[in-house]
Short mmCIF file of C-alpha atoms and ligand atoms in Angstrom, two decimals:
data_model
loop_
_atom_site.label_atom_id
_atom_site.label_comp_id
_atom_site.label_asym_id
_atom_site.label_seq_id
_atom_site.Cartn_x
_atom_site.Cartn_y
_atom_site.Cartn_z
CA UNK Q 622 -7.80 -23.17 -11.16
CA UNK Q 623 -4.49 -22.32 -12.17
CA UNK Q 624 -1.27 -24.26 -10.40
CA UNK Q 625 0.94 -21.89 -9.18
CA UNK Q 626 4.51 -21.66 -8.64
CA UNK Q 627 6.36 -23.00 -5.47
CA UNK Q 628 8.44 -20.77 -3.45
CA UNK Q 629 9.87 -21.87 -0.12
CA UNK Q 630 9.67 -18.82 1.40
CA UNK Q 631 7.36 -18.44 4.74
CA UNK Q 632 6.11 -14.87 5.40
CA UNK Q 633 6.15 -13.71 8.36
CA UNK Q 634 4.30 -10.89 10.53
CA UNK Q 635 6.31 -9.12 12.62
CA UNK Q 636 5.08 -6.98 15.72
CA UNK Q 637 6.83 -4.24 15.94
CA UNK Q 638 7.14 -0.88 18.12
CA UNK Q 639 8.03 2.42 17.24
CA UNK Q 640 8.59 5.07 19.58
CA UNK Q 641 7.26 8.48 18.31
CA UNK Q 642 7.76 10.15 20.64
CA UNK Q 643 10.41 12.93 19.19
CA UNK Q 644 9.19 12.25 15.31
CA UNK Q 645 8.32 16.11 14.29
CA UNK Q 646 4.96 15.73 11.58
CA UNK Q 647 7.55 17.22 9.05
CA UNK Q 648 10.07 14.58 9.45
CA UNK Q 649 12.21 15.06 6.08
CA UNK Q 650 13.82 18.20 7.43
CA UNK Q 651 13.23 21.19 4.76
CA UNK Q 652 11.05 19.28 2.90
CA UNK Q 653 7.32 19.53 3.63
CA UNK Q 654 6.01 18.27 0.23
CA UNK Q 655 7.87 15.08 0.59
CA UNK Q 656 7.22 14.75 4.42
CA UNK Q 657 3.42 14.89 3.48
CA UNK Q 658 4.05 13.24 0.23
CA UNK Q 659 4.82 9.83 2.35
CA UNK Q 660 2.47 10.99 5.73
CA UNK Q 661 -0.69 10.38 2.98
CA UNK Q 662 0.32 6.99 3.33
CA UNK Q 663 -0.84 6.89 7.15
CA UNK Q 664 -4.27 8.12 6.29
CA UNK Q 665 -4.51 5.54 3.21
CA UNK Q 666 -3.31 2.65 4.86
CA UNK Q 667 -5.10 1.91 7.84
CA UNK Q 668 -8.44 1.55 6.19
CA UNK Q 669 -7.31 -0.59 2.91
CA UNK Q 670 -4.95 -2.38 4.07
CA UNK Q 671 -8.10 -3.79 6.85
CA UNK Q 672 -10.23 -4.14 3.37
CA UNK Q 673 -8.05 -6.26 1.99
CA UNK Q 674 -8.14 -8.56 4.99
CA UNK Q 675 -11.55 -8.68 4.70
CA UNK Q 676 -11.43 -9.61 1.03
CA UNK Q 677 -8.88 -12.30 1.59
CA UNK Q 678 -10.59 -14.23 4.05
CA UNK Q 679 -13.85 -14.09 2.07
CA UNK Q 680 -11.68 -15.61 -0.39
CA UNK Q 681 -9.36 -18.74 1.41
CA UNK Q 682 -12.24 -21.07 1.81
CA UNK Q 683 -11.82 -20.98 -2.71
CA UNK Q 684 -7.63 -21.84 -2.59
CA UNK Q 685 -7.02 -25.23 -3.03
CA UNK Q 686 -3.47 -25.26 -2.68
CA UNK Q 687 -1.70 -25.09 0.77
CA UNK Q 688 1.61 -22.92 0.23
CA UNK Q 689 -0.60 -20.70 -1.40
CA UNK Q 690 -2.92 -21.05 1.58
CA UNK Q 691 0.05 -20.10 3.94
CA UNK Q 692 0.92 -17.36 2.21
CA UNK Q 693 -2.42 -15.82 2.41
CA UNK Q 694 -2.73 -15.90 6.12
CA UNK Q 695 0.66 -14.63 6.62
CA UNK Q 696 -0.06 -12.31 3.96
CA UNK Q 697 -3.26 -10.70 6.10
CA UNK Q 698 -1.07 -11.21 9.43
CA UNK Q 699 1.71 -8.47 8.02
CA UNK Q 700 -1.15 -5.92 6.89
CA UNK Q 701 -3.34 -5.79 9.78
CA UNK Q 702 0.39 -5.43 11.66
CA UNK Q 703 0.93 -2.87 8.96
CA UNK Q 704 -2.65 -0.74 8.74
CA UNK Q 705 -2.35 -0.93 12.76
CA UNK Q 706 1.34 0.74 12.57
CA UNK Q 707 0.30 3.71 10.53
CA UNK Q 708 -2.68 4.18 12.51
CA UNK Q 709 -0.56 4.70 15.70
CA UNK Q 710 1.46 7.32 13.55
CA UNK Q 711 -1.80 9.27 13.37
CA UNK Q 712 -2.54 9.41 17.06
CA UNK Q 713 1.00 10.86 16.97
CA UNK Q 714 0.16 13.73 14.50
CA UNK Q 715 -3.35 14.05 16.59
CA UNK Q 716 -1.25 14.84 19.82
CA UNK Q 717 0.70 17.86 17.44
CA UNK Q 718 -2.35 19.25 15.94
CA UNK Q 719 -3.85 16.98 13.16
CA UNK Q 720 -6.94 15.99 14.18
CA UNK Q 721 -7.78 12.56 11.32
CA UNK Q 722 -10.61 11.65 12.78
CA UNK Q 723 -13.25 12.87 10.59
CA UNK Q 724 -10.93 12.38 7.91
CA UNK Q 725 -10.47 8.37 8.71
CA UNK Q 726 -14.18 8.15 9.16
CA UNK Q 727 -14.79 9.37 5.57
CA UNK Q 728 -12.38 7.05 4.39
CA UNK Q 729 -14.11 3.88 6.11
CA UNK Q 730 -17.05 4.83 4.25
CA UNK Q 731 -15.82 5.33 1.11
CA UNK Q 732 -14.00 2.08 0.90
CA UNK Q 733 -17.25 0.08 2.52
CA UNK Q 734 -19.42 1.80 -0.10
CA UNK Q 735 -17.55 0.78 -3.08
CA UNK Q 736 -15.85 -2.03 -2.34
CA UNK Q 737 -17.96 -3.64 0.04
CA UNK Q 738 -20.35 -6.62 -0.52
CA UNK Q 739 -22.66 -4.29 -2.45
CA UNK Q 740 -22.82 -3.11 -6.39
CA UNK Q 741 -24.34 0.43 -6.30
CA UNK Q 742 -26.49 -0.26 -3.02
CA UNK Q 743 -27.29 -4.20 -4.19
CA UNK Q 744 -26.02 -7.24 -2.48
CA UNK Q 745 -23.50 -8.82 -4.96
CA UNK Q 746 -25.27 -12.09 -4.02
CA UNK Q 747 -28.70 -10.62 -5.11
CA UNK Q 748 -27.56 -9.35 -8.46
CA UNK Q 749 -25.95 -12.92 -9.26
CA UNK Q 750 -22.49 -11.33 -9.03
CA UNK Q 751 -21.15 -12.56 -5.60
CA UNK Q 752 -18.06 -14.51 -7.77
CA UNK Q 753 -17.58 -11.70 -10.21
CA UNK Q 754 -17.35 -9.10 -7.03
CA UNK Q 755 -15.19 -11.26 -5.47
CA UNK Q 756 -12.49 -12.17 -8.13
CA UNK Q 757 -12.91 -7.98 -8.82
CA UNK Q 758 -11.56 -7.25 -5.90
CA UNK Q 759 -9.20 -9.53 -5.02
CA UNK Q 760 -8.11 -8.70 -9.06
CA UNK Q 761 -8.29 -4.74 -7.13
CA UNK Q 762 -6.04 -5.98 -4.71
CA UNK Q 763 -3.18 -7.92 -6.60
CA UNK Q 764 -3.14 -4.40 -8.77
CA UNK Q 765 -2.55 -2.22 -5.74
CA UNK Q 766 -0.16 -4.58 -4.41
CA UNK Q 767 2.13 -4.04 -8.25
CA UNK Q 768 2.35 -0.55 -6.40
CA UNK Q 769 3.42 -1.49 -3.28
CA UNK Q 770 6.15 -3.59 -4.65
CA UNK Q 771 7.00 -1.00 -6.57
CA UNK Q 772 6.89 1.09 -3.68
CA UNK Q 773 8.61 -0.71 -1.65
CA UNK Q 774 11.35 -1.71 -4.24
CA UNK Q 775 12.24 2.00 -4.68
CA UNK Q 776 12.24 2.64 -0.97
CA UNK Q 777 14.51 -0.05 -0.44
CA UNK Q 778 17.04 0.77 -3.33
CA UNK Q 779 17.03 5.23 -2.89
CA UNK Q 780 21.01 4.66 -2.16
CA UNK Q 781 20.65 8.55 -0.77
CA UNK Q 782 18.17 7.97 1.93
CA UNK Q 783 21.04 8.36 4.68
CA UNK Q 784 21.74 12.04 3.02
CA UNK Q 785 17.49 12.98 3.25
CA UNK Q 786 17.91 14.62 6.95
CA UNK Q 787 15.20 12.44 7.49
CA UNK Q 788 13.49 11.16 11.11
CA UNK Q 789 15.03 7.55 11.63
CA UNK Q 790 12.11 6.12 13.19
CA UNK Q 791 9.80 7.20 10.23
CA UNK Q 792 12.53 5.90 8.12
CA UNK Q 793 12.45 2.89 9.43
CA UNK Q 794 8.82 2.47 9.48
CA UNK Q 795 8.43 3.28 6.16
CA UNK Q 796 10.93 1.19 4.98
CA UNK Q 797 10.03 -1.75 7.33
CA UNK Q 798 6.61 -1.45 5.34
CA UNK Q 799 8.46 -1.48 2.15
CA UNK Q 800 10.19 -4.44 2.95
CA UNK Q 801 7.26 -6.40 3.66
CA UNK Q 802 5.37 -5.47 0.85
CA UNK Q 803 7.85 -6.59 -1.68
CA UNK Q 804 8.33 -10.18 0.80
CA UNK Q 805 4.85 -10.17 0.08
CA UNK Q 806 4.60 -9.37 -3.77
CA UNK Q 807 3.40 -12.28 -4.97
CA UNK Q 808 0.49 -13.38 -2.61
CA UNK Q 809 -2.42 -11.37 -3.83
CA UNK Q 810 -1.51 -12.15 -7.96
CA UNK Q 811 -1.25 -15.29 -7.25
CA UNK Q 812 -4.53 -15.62 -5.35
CA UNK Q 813 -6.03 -13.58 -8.03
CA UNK Q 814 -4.84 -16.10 -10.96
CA UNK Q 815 -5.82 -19.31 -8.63
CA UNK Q 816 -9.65 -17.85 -8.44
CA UNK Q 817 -10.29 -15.57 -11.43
CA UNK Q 818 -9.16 -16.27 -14.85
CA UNK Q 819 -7.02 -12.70 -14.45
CA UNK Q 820 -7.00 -11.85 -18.37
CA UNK Q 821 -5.69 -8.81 -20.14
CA UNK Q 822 -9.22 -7.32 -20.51
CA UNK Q 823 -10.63 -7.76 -16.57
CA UNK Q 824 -6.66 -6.21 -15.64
CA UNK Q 825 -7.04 -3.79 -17.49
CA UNK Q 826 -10.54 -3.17 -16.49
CA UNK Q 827 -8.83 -2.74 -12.67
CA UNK Q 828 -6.34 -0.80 -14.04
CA UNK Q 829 -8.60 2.06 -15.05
CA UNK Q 830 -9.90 2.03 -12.21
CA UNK Q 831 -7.20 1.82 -9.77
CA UNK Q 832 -4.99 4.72 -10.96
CA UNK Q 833 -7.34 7.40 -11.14
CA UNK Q 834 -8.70 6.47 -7.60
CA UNK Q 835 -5.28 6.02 -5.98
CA UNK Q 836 -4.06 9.50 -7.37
CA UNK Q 837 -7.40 10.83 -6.18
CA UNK Q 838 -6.76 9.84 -2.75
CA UNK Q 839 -3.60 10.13 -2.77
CA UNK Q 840 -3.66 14.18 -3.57
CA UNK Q 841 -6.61 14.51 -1.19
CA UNK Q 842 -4.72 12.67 1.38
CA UNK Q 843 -1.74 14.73 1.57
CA UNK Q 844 -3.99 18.80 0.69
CA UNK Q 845 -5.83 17.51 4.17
CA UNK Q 846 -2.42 17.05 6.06
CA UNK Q 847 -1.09 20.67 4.72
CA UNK Q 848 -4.16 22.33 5.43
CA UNK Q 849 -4.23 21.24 8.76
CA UNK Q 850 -0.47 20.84 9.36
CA UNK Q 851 -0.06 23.91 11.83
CA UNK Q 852 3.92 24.33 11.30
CA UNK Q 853 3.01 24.75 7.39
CA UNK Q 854 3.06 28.44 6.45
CA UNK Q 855 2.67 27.89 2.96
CA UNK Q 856 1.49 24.29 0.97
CA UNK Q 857 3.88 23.54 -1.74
CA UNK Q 858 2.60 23.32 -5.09
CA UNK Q 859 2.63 19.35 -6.67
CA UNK Q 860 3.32 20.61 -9.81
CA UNK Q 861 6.87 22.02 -8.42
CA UNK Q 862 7.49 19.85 -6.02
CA UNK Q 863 7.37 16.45 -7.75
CA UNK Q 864 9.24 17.34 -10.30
CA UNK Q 865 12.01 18.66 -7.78
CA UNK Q 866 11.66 15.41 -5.11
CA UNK Q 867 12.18 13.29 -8.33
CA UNK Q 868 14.87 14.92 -9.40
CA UNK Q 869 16.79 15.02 -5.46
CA UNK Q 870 15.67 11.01 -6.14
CA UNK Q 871 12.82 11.05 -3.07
CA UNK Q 872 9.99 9.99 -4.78
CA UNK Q 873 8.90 7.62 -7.98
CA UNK Q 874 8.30 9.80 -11.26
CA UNK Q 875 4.77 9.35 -13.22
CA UNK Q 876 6.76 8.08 -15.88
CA UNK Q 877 8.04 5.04 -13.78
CA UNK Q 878 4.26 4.51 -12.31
CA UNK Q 879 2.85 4.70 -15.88
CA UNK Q 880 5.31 2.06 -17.07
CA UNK Q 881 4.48 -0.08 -13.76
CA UNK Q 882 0.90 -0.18 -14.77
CA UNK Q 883 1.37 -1.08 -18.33
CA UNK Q 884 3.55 -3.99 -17.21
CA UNK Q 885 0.67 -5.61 -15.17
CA UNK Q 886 -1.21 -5.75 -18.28
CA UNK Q 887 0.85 -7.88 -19.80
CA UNK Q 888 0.75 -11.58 -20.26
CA UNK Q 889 4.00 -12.48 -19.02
CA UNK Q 890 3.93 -10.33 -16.07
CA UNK Q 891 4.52 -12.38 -12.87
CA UNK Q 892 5.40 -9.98 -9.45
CA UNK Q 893 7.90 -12.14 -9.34
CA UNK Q 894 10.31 -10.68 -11.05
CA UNK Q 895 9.36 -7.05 -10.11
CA UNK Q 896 11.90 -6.85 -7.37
CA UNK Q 897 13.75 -9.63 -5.54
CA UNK Q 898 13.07 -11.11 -1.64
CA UNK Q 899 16.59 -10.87 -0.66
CA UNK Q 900 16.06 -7.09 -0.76
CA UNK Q 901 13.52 -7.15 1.86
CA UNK Q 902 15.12 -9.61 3.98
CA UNK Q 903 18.20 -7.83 3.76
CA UNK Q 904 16.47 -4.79 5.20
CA UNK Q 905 14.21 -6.45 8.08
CA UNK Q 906 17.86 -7.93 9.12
CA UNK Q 907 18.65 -4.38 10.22
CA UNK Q 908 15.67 -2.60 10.95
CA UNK Q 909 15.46 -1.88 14.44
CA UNK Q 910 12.30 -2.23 14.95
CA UNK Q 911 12.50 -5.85 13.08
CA UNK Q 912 14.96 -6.46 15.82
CA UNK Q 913 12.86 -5.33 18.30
CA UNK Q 914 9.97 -7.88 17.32
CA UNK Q 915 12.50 -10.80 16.90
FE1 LIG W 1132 1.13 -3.30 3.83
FE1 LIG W 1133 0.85 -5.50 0.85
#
């Protein structure tokens, strides 16, 4: 097992409240496709963010160092704060029309079916591949979590956000999530490179995979909320409107998210140095609902 590392930071959950109660479903004022861009998240979140609970506490009994240890549980604590947030939002949108139900119940299945204990139908454990599975996913994990930070970086550095016309309460919510995922960067690498020998083949191996799937979702995430948003006349195309939310600096372009995932590949690449704690803590310092929960 690899030594990892010391930080002295502690992470810490934080339970807080939003009140939705006059948060419209198209919260970026004049600007469905990036409204809906970011709502996908509250379908997508919920569901993995649980799954990677239940990963990480199949995989504590292996780590055999304690701040690494820490980290993990209060890495788990702040996502099942996190999927439980989002999943509020939804009965939110359910009260105004958008009925996710269905939708979530899909999702559930989806995730159990692939990334559950089974490989194509099999227990792991019967095919010999319980380790393997395990160090997969958590390898799954650490690779979605480069995203997050990356995410959460941008989120936390769009100087214009003030200037978006934008619902404060989603604001903050989104970037309250931001902040945590890039307090939490490191935790699910570093787990990953304690338990699994993490080379450039098996990342990249998780790489293929992850991008394709996350775009996937992603797009069929946010085509559900237009269909069913009933204040959209008409849904915006992605090929115009990315371009154009890029440009008015709202959302990451595919150019930035292709470089991210080349950088994981990479020996050197430690999350680290992908974006900086201070960041975060500088945010939860002022986030009202951060406040709230202190
Ligand atoms: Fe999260
Ligand atoms: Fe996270």
């Amino acid at each position: 097992m690899t030594s990892l590392p010391q930080e002295t930071h502690t992470i810490t959950p934080r339970r807080v409240k939003f009140d939705w109660q006059d948060t419209p479903i198209q919260w970026v004022a004049g600007d469905p496709f990036t409204s809906h861009f970011y709502n996908a998240l509250h379908l997508i979140f919920p569901p993995i963010e649980a799954w990677f609970c239940q990963v990480f506490k199949q995989a504590l009994p292996l780590v055999t160092d304690e701040k690494l240890r820490q980290d993990v549980i209060g890495f788990m604590r702040q996502e099942a704060i996190h999927g439980g947030a989002h999943g509020l939002v939804l009965e939110h949108f359910q009260a105004h029309g958008i009925d996710s139900n269905r939708y979530m119940a899909f999702l559930r299945r989806q995730i159990d079916r692939a990334l559950g204990d089974r490989i194509f139908g099999i227990p792991a454990r019967r095919l010999g591949l319980e380790r393997w599975w395990l160090n997969t996913r958590i390898g799954i994990i650490a690779a979605g979590e480069h995203f997050t930070c990356m995410w959460g970086k941008f989120a936390l550095e769009a100087t214009n956000i003030e200037s978006w016309n934008a619902d404060p309460t989603m604001l903050d919510l989104f970037r309250w999530h931001a902040a945590e995922e890039v307090e939490h960067r490191t935790v699910a690498f570093d787990l990953y490179r304690h338990i699994a020998p993490a080379g450039f083949f098996h990342r990249l191996f998780l790489m293929t995979g992850v991008v394709p799937i996350l775009v996937l979702h992603w797009t069929m995430a946010m085509r559900f909320l237009m269909r069913h948003d009933p204040n959209l006349a008409r849904r915006p195309s992605l090929f115009r409107e990315w371009p154009r939310a890029v440009r008015a600096g709202r959302l990451l372009s595919l150019r930035k998210i292709a470089g991210a995932s080349w950088r994981f590949l990479l020996r050197g690449y430690d999350p680290r140095t992908e974006a900086d704690t201070s960041l975060a803590l500088d945010y939860i310092a002022r986030s009202p609902a951060a406040s709230t929960a202190r």
